[in-house]
mmCIF file of C-alpha atoms and ligand atoms in Angstrom:
data_model
loop_
_atom_site.group_PDB
_atom_site.id
_atom_site.type_symbol
_atom_site.label_atom_id
_atom_site.label_comp_id
_atom_site.label_asym_id
_atom_site.label_seq_id
_atom_site.Cartn_x
_atom_site.Cartn_y
_atom_site.Cartn_z
ATOM 1 C CA MET L 1 -41.198 -36.790 1.193
ATOM 2 C CA GLU L 2 -37.489 -36.401 1.888
ATOM 3 C CA THR L 3 -36.182 -32.954 1.075
ATOM 4 C CA ALA L 4 -32.968 -32.584 -0.925
ATOM 5 C CA LYS L 5 -29.956 -30.492 0.104
ATOM 6 C CA PRO L 6 -30.284 -26.714 0.372
ATOM 7 C CA ALA L 7 -30.024 -25.105 -3.058
ATOM 8 C CA LEU L 8 -30.064 -21.663 -4.643
ATOM 9 C CA VAL L 9 -30.656 -20.615 -8.261
ATOM 10 C CA VAL L 10 -29.939 -17.059 -9.443
ATOM 11 C CA HIS L 11 -30.665 -15.373 -12.790
ATOM 12 C CA GLY L 12 -29.574 -12.080 -14.359
ATOM 13 C CA GLY L 13 -32.533 -11.569 -16.690
ATOM 14 C CA ALA L 14 -33.922 -13.063 -19.887
ATOM 15 C CA GLY L 15 -32.109 -11.498 -22.837
ATOM 16 C CA ALA L 16 -29.077 -10.416 -20.810
ATOM 17 C CA ALA L 17 -25.640 -11.321 -22.150
ATOM 18 C CA LYS L 18 -24.218 -14.679 -21.131
ATOM 19 C CA GLU L 19 -21.003 -12.786 -20.238
ATOM 20 C CA LEU L 20 -22.903 -11.540 -17.197
ATOM 21 C CA GLU L 21 -22.935 -15.040 -15.754
ATOM 22 C CA ASP L 22 -19.923 -14.209 -13.549
ATOM 23 C CA GLY L 23 -22.115 -11.795 -11.562
ATOM 24 C CA CYS L 24 -24.742 -14.516 -11.130
ATOM 25 C CA ALA L 25 -22.046 -16.916 -9.879
ATOM 26 C CA SER L 26 -20.841 -14.292 -7.364
ATOM 27 C CA ALA L 27 -24.418 -13.629 -6.255
ATOM 28 C CA ALA L 28 -25.028 -17.356 -5.826
ATOM 29 C CA GLU L 29 -21.872 -17.649 -3.718
ATOM 30 C CA ARG L 30 -23.024 -14.721 -1.593
ATOM 31 C CA GLY L 31 -26.370 -16.444 -1.104
ATOM 32 C CA ARG L 32 -24.816 -19.836 -0.424
ATOM 33 C CA GLY L 33 -23.283 -18.503 2.770
ATOM 34 C CA LEU L 34 -26.779 -17.722 4.068
ATOM 35 C CA LEU L 35 -28.538 -20.949 3.090
ATOM 36 C CA GLY L 36 -27.755 -22.174 6.596
ATOM 37 C CA VAL L 37 -29.678 -19.186 7.992
ATOM 38 C CA SER L 38 -32.809 -19.360 5.839
ATOM 39 C CA ALA L 39 -33.929 -19.720 2.238
ATOM 40 C CA LEU L 40 -35.182 -16.133 2.305
ATOM 41 C CA ALA L 41 -31.897 -14.720 3.640
ATOM 42 C CA ALA L 42 -30.022 -16.552 0.874
ATOM 43 C CA ALA L 43 -32.337 -15.404 -1.925
ATOM 44 C CA VAL L 44 -32.301 -11.783 -0.723
ATOM 45 C CA ALA L 45 -28.501 -11.731 -0.353
ATOM 46 C CA ALA L 46 -28.116 -13.009 -3.914
ATOM 47 C CA VAL L 47 -30.454 -10.328 -5.273
ATOM 48 C CA VAL L 48 -28.680 -7.567 -3.297
ATOM 49 C CA SER L 49 -25.453 -8.691 -4.953
ATOM 50 C CA LEU L 50 -27.013 -8.332 -8.415
ATOM 51 C CA GLU L 51 -28.597 -4.969 -7.504
ATOM 52 C CA ASP L 52 -25.172 -3.669 -6.456
ATOM 53 C CA ASP L 53 -23.355 -5.068 -9.499
ATOM 54 C CA GLY L 54 -24.415 -2.243 -11.823
ATOM 55 C CA ARG L 55 -24.560 -4.360 -15.005
ATOM 56 C CA TYR L 56 -28.063 -5.723 -14.474
ATOM 57 C CA ASN L 57 -31.379 -3.939 -14.811
ATOM 58 C CA ALA L 58 -31.965 -3.703 -11.063
ATOM 59 C CA GLY L 59 -30.761 -1.507 -8.212
ATOM 60 C CA SER L 60 -27.709 0.513 -9.252
ATOM 61 C CA GLY L 61 -28.114 -0.639 -12.897
ATOM 62 C CA ALA L 62 -31.866 0.000 -13.137
ATOM 63 C CA ALA L 63 -33.116 1.421 -16.441
ATOM 64 C CA LEU L 64 -34.338 4.984 -16.902
ATOM 65 C CA CYS L 65 -37.966 5.713 -17.724
ATOM 66 C CA LEU L 66 -38.741 7.294 -21.096
ATOM 67 C CA ASP L 67 -38.221 10.778 -19.634
ATOM 68 C CA GLY L 68 -34.501 9.997 -19.333
ATOM 69 C CA VAL L 69 -34.435 11.203 -15.716
ATOM 70 C CA THR L 70 -36.613 8.983 -13.556
ATOM 71 C CA VAL L 71 -35.663 5.537 -12.258
ATOM 72 C CA GLU L 72 -38.526 3.465 -10.871
ATOM 73 C CA MET L 73 -37.904 0.000 -9.490
ATOM 74 C CA ASP L 74 -40.023 -2.981 -8.441
ATOM 75 C CA ALA L 75 -39.060 -5.840 -6.127
ATOM 76 C CA SER L 76 -40.593 -8.718 -4.205
ATOM 77 C CA VAL L 77 -39.909 -11.395 -1.590
ATOM 78 C CA MET L 78 -41.936 -14.447 -0.565
ATOM 79 C CA ASP L 79 -41.361 -17.677 1.311
ATOM 80 C CA SER L 80 -43.336 -20.798 2.104
ATOM 81 C CA GLN L 81 -43.736 -19.714 5.738
ATOM 82 C CA GLY L 82 -45.949 -16.741 4.936
ATOM 83 C CA THR L 83 -43.431 -13.971 4.298
ATOM 84 C CA LEU L 84 -44.731 -11.714 1.495
ATOM 85 C CA GLY L 85 -43.627 -8.189 0.604
ATOM 86 C CA ALA L 86 -43.258 -6.082 -2.526
ATOM 87 C CA VAL L 87 -42.558 -2.546 -3.715
ATOM 88 C CA ALA L 88 -43.576 -0.892 -6.975
ATOM 89 C CA CYS L 89 -42.355 2.318 -8.619
ATOM 90 C CA LEU L 90 -39.805 2.782 -5.847
ATOM 91 C CA ARG L 91 -37.426 5.719 -6.373
ATOM 92 C CA GLY L 92 -34.174 6.675 -4.725
ATOM 93 C CA ILE L 93 -33.384 3.489 -2.784
ATOM 94 C CA ARG L 94 -30.248 1.474 -3.532
ATOM 95 C CA ASN L 95 -31.648 -2.005 -2.783
ATOM 96 C CA PRO L 96 -35.359 -2.349 -3.570
ATOM 97 C CA VAL L 97 -35.339 -6.009 -2.523
ATOM 98 C CA LEU L 98 -34.525 -4.880 1.035
ATOM 99 C CA ALA L 99 -37.463 -2.475 0.845
ATOM 100 C CA ALA L 100 -39.709 -5.388 -0.193
ATOM 101 C CA GLN L 101 -38.425 -7.285 2.833
ATOM 102 C CA GLU L 102 -39.352 -4.308 5.032
ATOM 103 C CA VAL L 103 -42.871 -4.228 3.567
ATOM 104 C CA ALA L 104 -43.224 -7.876 4.618
ATOM 105 C CA GLN L 105 -42.847 -6.647 8.241
ATOM 106 C CA THR L 106 -45.897 -4.369 7.900
ATOM 107 C CA PRO L 107 -49.583 -5.383 7.816
ATOM 108 C CA HIS L 108 -49.478 -4.806 4.008
ATOM 109 C CA TRP L 109 -47.927 -6.840 1.218
ATOM 110 C CA LEU L 110 -47.327 -4.176 -1.466
ATOM 111 C CA LEU L 111 -46.382 -0.500 -1.196
ATOM 112 C CA ALA L 112 -45.906 1.795 -4.188
ATOM 113 C CA GLY L 113 -44.296 5.119 -5.030
ATOM 114 C CA ASP L 114 -43.707 7.730 -2.328
ATOM 115 C CA GLY L 115 -45.077 5.515 0.446
ATOM 116 C CA ALA L 116 -42.675 2.723 -0.433
ATOM 117 C CA ALA L 117 -39.740 5.172 -0.466
ATOM 118 C CA LEU L 118 -40.810 6.658 2.877
ATOM 119 C CA LEU L 119 -40.950 3.205 4.470
ATOM 120 C CA ALA L 120 -37.528 2.329 3.040
ATOM 121 C CA ARG L 121 -35.974 5.563 4.354
ATOM 122 C CA ARG L 122 -37.543 5.045 7.791
ATOM 123 C CA ALA L 123 -36.070 1.541 7.799
ATOM 124 C CA GLY L 124 -32.670 3.150 7.253
ATOM 125 C CA LEU L 125 -32.074 1.726 3.784
ATOM 126 C CA ALA L 126 -29.323 3.386 1.758
ATOM 127 C CA PRO L 127 -30.232 5.885 -0.964
ATOM 128 C CA SER L 128 -29.449 5.247 -4.632
ATOM 129 C CA GLY L 129 -26.231 6.557 -6.099
ATOM 130 C CA GLN L 130 -26.075 8.537 -9.330
ATOM 131 C CA VAL L 131 -27.371 7.018 -12.549
ATOM 132 C CA SER L 132 -24.359 5.406 -14.234
ATOM 133 C CA GLN L 133 -22.951 6.232 -17.660
ATOM 134 C CA ARG L 134 -23.814 2.691 -18.723
ATOM 135 C CA VAL L 135 -27.496 3.226 -17.886
ATOM 136 C CA ARG L 136 -27.493 6.597 -19.691
ATOM 137 C CA GLN L 137 -25.904 5.032 -22.773
ATOM 138 C CA GLU L 138 -28.436 2.215 -22.770
ATOM 139 C CA HIS L 139 -31.217 4.793 -22.559
ATOM 140 C CA ARG L 140 -29.834 6.681 -25.556
ATOM 141 C CA ALA L 141 -29.547 3.434 -27.502
ATOM 142 C CA MET L 142 -33.183 2.665 -26.678
ATOM 143 C CA LEU L 143 -34.217 6.124 -27.946
ATOM 144 C CA SER L 144 -32.258 5.487 -31.142
ATOM 145 C CA ARG L 145 -34.129 2.247 -31.609
ATOM 146 C CA LEU L 146 -37.428 4.075 -31.210
ATOM 147 C CA HIS L 147 -36.274 6.809 -33.574
ATOM 148 C CA SER L 148 -35.286 4.313 -36.245
ATOM 149 C CA GLY L 149 -38.664 2.604 -36.035
ATOM 150 C CA MET L 150 -37.308 -0.610 -34.534
ATOM 151 C CA PRO L 151 -39.880 -2.364 -32.335
ATOM 152 C CA SER L 152 -39.695 -1.301 -28.697
ATOM 153 C CA GLY L 153 -41.165 -4.597 -27.573
ATOM 154 C CA PRO L 154 -43.453 -7.348 -28.786
ATOM 155 C CA GLY L 155 -46.192 -5.673 -30.818
ATOM 156 C CA ALA L 156 -45.151 -2.119 -29.880
ATOM 157 C CA ASP L 157 -43.086 0.649 -31.471
ATOM 158 C CA GLY L 158 -42.371 4.287 -30.643
ATOM 159 C CA GLU L 159 -45.789 5.328 -31.879
ATOM 160 C CA ALA L 160 -47.330 3.377 -29.004
ATOM 161 C CA TYR L 161 -45.821 5.960 -26.631
ATOM 162 C CA ALA L 162 -46.054 9.069 -28.791
ATOM 163 C CA ARG L 163 -49.149 10.540 -27.115
ATOM 164 C CA PHE L 164 -47.678 10.190 -23.632
ATOM 165 C CA TRP L 165 -44.141 11.562 -23.660
ATOM 166 C CA GLU L 166 -42.112 14.438 -25.032
ATOM 167 C CA ARG L 167 -40.695 12.401 -27.836
ATOM 168 C CA GLU L 168 -39.202 15.132 -30.004
ATOM 169 C CA ALA L 169 -37.556 16.865 -27.031
ATOM 170 C CA GLN L 170 -36.059 13.601 -25.843
ATOM 171 C CA LEU L 171 -34.774 12.592 -29.251
ATOM 172 C CA ALA L 172 -33.274 16.060 -29.790
ATOM 173 C CA ALA L 173 -31.580 15.960 -26.387
ATOM 174 C CA GLN L 174 -29.846 12.675 -27.115
ATOM 175 C CA ARG L 175 -28.595 13.652 -30.583
ATOM 176 C CA GLY L 176 -24.815 13.911 -30.580
ATOM 177 C CA ALA L 177 -24.463 12.414 -27.119
ATOM 178 C CA PRO L 178 -22.229 9.371 -26.852
ATOM 179 C CA GLY L 179 -24.150 6.140 -26.899
ATOM 180 C CA MET L 180 -23.991 2.499 -27.762
ATOM 181 C CA SER L 181 -25.213 1.382 -31.138
ATOM 182 C CA PRO L 182 -28.882 0.416 -30.866
ATOM 183 C CA GLU L 183 -28.036 -3.148 -31.790
ATOM 184 C CA SER L 184 -25.121 -3.585 -29.413
ATOM 185 C CA ALA L 185 -26.725 -2.016 -26.363
ATOM 186 C CA GLY L 186 -26.961 -4.667 -23.699
ATOM 187 C CA ARG L 187 -30.524 -4.910 -22.512
ATOM 188 C CA SER L 188 -31.504 -6.985 -19.560
ATOM 189 C CA ASP L 189 -34.492 -7.634 -17.420
ATOM 190 C CA THR L 190 -35.383 -8.565 -13.887
ATOM 191 C CA VAL L 191 -32.921 -10.333 -11.585
ATOM 192 C CA GLY L 192 -34.093 -13.039 -9.231
ATOM 193 C CA ALA L 193 -33.223 -15.894 -6.915
ATOM 194 C CA VAL L 194 -35.037 -18.961 -5.589
ATOM 195 C CA ALA L 195 -33.842 -21.041 -2.648
ATOM 196 C CA ARG L 196 -34.553 -24.181 -0.643
ATOM 197 C CA ASP L 197 -33.073 -24.457 2.854
ATOM 198 C CA ALA L 198 -32.279 -27.412 5.094
ATOM 199 C CA ASP L 199 -35.701 -27.194 6.759
ATOM 200 C CA GLY L 200 -37.423 -27.567 3.393
ATOM 201 C CA VAL L 201 -38.519 -23.905 3.375
ATOM 202 C CA PHE L 202 -38.709 -22.273 -0.083
ATOM 203 C CA ALA L 203 -38.146 -18.595 -0.885
ATOM 204 C CA VAL L 204 -37.999 -16.245 -3.854
ATOM 205 C CA ALA L 205 -36.656 -12.686 -4.259
ATOM 206 C CA CYS L 206 -36.833 -10.502 -7.399
ATOM 207 C CA SER L 207 -35.824 -6.980 -8.406
ATOM 208 C CA THR L 208 -36.072 -4.916 -11.604
ATOM 209 C CA GLY L 209 -35.791 -1.484 -13.169
ATOM 210 C CA GLY L 210 -38.713 -2.507 -15.398
ATOM 211 C CA THR L 211 -38.798 -2.791 -19.151
ATOM 212 C CA SER L 212 -37.356 -0.134 -21.408
ATOM 213 C CA PRO L 213 -39.020 1.922 -22.774
ATOM 214 C CA SER L 214 -41.552 2.537 -20.066
ATOM 215 C CA LEU L 215 -43.796 5.401 -19.013
ATOM 216 C CA GLN L 216 -43.511 6.678 -15.448
ATOM 217 C CA GLY L 217 -45.779 4.726 -13.125
ATOM 218 C CA ARG L 218 -45.574 1.557 -15.183
ATOM 219 C CA VAL L 219 -45.588 -1.662 -13.107
ATOM 220 C CA GLY L 220 -44.638 -5.043 -14.558
ATOM 221 C CA ASP L 221 -44.827 -8.571 -13.194
ATOM 222 C CA THR L 222 -41.987 -8.419 -10.647
ATOM 223 C CA PRO L 223 -43.976 -7.083 -7.650
ATOM 224 C CA ILE L 224 -47.165 -8.989 -8.532
ATOM 225 C CA ILE L 225 -47.692 -12.215 -6.589
ATOM 226 C CA GLY L 226 -48.255 -15.216 -8.838
ATOM 227 C CA SER L 227 -47.015 -13.366 -11.923
ATOM 228 C CA GLY L 228 -43.323 -12.571 -11.366
ATOM 229 C CA PHE L 229 -42.840 -14.691 -8.262
ATOM 230 C CA TYR L 230 -44.381 -17.392 -6.098
ATOM 231 C CA ALA L 231 -43.293 -19.641 -3.222
ATOM 232 C CA GLY L 232 -45.224 -22.356 -1.395
ATOM 233 C CA PRO L 233 -44.737 -25.739 0.273
ATOM 234 C CA HIS L 234 -43.799 -27.394 -3.049
ATOM 235 C CA GLY L 235 -41.204 -24.914 -4.294
ATOM 236 C CA ALA L 236 -40.415 -21.401 -5.461
ATOM 237 C CA VAL L 237 -40.540 -19.834 -8.936
ATOM 238 C CA ALA L 238 -39.229 -16.537 -10.360
ATOM 239 C CA ALA L 239 -40.040 -15.183 -13.813
ATOM 240 C CA THR L 240 -38.198 -12.722 -16.038
ATOM 241 C CA GLY L 241 -39.270 -11.130 -19.310
ATOM 242 C CA VAL L 242 -41.956 -8.812 -20.570
ATOM 243 C CA GLY L 243 -44.219 -8.085 -17.618
ATOM 244 C CA GLU L 244 -47.215 -7.102 -19.727
ATOM 245 C CA HIS L 245 -47.239 -10.662 -21.095
ATOM 246 C CA ILE L 246 -46.217 -12.509 -17.923
ATOM 247 C CA VAL L 247 -49.126 -11.123 -15.883
ATOM 248 C CA ARG L 248 -51.643 -12.408 -18.416
ATOM 249 C CA HIS L 249 -50.575 -15.970 -17.602
ATOM 250 C CA LEU L 250 -50.021 -15.565 -13.830
ATOM 251 C CA LEU L 251 -46.843 -17.318 -14.890
ATOM 252 C CA ALA L 252 -45.023 -18.004 -11.616
ATOM 253 C CA HIS L 253 -48.125 -19.476 -9.974
ATOM 254 C CA GLN L 254 -48.991 -21.452 -13.086
ATOM 255 C CA VAL L 255 -45.546 -23.093 -13.125
ATOM 256 C CA TYR L 256 -45.645 -23.608 -9.345
ATOM 257 C CA GLY L 257 -48.976 -25.408 -9.747
ATOM 258 C CA TRP L 258 -47.545 -27.808 -12.314
ATOM 259 C CA ILE L 259 -44.612 -28.583 -10.003
ATOM 260 C CA ALA L 260 -46.993 -29.082 -7.069
ATOM 261 C CA ASP L 261 -48.997 -31.515 -9.224
ATOM 262 C CA GLY L 262 -45.849 -33.606 -9.769
ATOM 263 C CA MET L 263 -44.600 -32.423 -13.155
ATOM 264 C CA PRO L 264 -40.787 -32.669 -13.380
ATOM 265 C CA LEU L 265 -39.350 -29.218 -12.691
ATOM 266 C CA GLN L 266 -37.519 -28.796 -16.001
ATOM 267 C CA ARG L 267 -40.628 -29.804 -17.949
ATOM 268 C CA ALA L 268 -42.688 -27.275 -15.973
ATOM 269 C CA LEU L 269 -40.185 -24.515 -16.797
ATOM 270 C CA GLU L 270 -40.185 -25.417 -20.494
ATOM 271 C CA ARG L 271 -43.971 -25.560 -20.583
ATOM 272 C CA GLY L 272 -44.135 -22.135 -18.931
ATOM 273 C CA VAL L 273 -41.808 -20.574 -21.507
ATOM 274 C CA SER L 274 -43.723 -22.269 -24.345
ATOM 275 C CA LEU L 275 -46.866 -20.325 -23.426
ATOM 276 C CA PHE L 276 -45.347 -17.242 -25.093
ATOM 277 C CA ALA L 277 -44.788 -16.221 -28.705
ATOM 278 C CA PRO L 278 -41.127 -16.345 -29.794
ATOM 279 C CA ASP L 279 -40.809 -12.539 -29.878
ATOM 280 C CA VAL L 280 -41.700 -12.320 -26.164
ATOM 281 C CA GLU L 281 -38.587 -12.621 -23.989
ATOM 282 C CA ILE L 282 -39.250 -15.038 -21.130
ATOM 283 C CA GLY L 283 -37.142 -16.850 -18.541
ATOM 284 C CA LEU L 284 -37.888 -18.886 -15.443
ATOM 285 C CA ILE L 285 -35.978 -20.340 -12.504
ATOM 286 C CA ALA L 286 -37.368 -22.696 -9.878
ATOM 287 C CA VAL L 287 -36.558 -24.993 -6.965
ATOM 288 C CA SER L 288 -38.701 -27.881 -5.790
ATOM 289 C CA ARG L 289 -38.243 -30.544 -3.115
ATOM 290 C CA ASP L 290 -35.897 -32.590 -5.276
ATOM 291 C CA SER L 291 -34.794 -30.388 -8.149
ATOM 292 C CA ALA L 292 -33.672 -26.935 -9.327
ATOM 293 C CA GLY L 293 -33.181 -25.359 -12.731
ATOM 294 C CA ALA L 294 -33.654 -22.585 -15.262
ATOM 295 C CA HIS L 295 -35.057 -22.156 -18.760
ATOM 296 C CA SER L 296 -35.443 -19.231 -21.177
ATOM 297 C CA ASN L 297 -36.250 -18.592 -24.820
ATOM 298 C CA ARG L 298 -33.256 -16.199 -24.903
ATOM 299 C CA GLY L 299 -29.755 -16.228 -23.552
ATOM 300 C CA MET L 300 -30.115 -15.851 -19.796
ATOM 301 C CA PRO L 301 -27.176 -15.680 -17.380
ATOM 302 C CA TRP L 302 -27.820 -17.870 -14.359
ATOM 303 C CA ALA L 303 -26.026 -19.883 -11.698
ATOM 304 C CA GLN L 304 -26.870 -22.595 -9.204
ATOM 305 C CA VAL L 305 -25.249 -23.679 -5.938
ATOM 306 C CA GLN L 306 -25.884 -26.369 -3.358
ATOM 307 C CA HIS L 307 -24.973 -26.216 0.279
ATOM 308 C CA GLY L 308 -23.852 -28.908 2.662
HETATM 309 N N1 LIG F 401 -40.062 -8.421 -15.934
HETATM 310 C C1 LIG F 401 -39.865 -7.100 -15.555
HETATM 311 C C2 LIG F 401 -40.899 -6.180 -15.967
HETATM 312 O O1 LIG F 401 -41.620 -6.425 -16.927
HETATM 313 O O2 LIG F 401 -41.015 -5.161 -15.337
#
């Protein structure tokens, strides 16, 4: 089958504000310049751009854990030539997607926690900067939501965490501190990119600060092959949304399988999103041999470019 032109699709997270689409467009442009190198180089460059932007829940904008101090990030890379690498609960590294790329050079596919950070430091990756005011304000807004009894996620409220964190101390600490209103706080999810290069190679790269609220050590779908990401000879798929739900459907592989079976790409994306209840935030992007696109049950900033 003839392969279409190189293409790249980038998303900034299901539920993120559409105003963030400018960052996705910039990331896509950054990636476009590398589509002539490889699909993986393009996807990774786009995700690095979003990690460095600071407005997305990844890299320098990654969310704080419930303790209000710890930032733990997950990331992944995969291509249809056998590249596979991921990191989970990575701390202190500016670009987790580059750490995932380093893991792909080892005999392993997934490293977590201290070991992942050690590998990243040995690879010379830059350390994280300070947690931004924006991230701190979003954390306080999340605590306010918990305090007011608003749901913290589909089927969960603050009580779901009460046994496992110092709730009263945290709520007391944030009282009086400047914050966004709980309703206006911008919340976003994973960032990701999928690419097809001129050789017909497919690649995917993803990065996230995880859902908020989350306990330390929590891992979502983003570093889990077949759940948050998948790439093979028929295309590449990246998912965004609530990891605890996405993993139950092995969503990225499920959608990839439909595309591989010949389902039109957009229909496969819509079918994937339709697997979830309306209160579960979900988004998908994909490229196939002849198509590319995105779909979400929320607003989702995204951008697409072609090359050549
Ligand atoms: N989709 C990101 C996460 O659940 O961690």
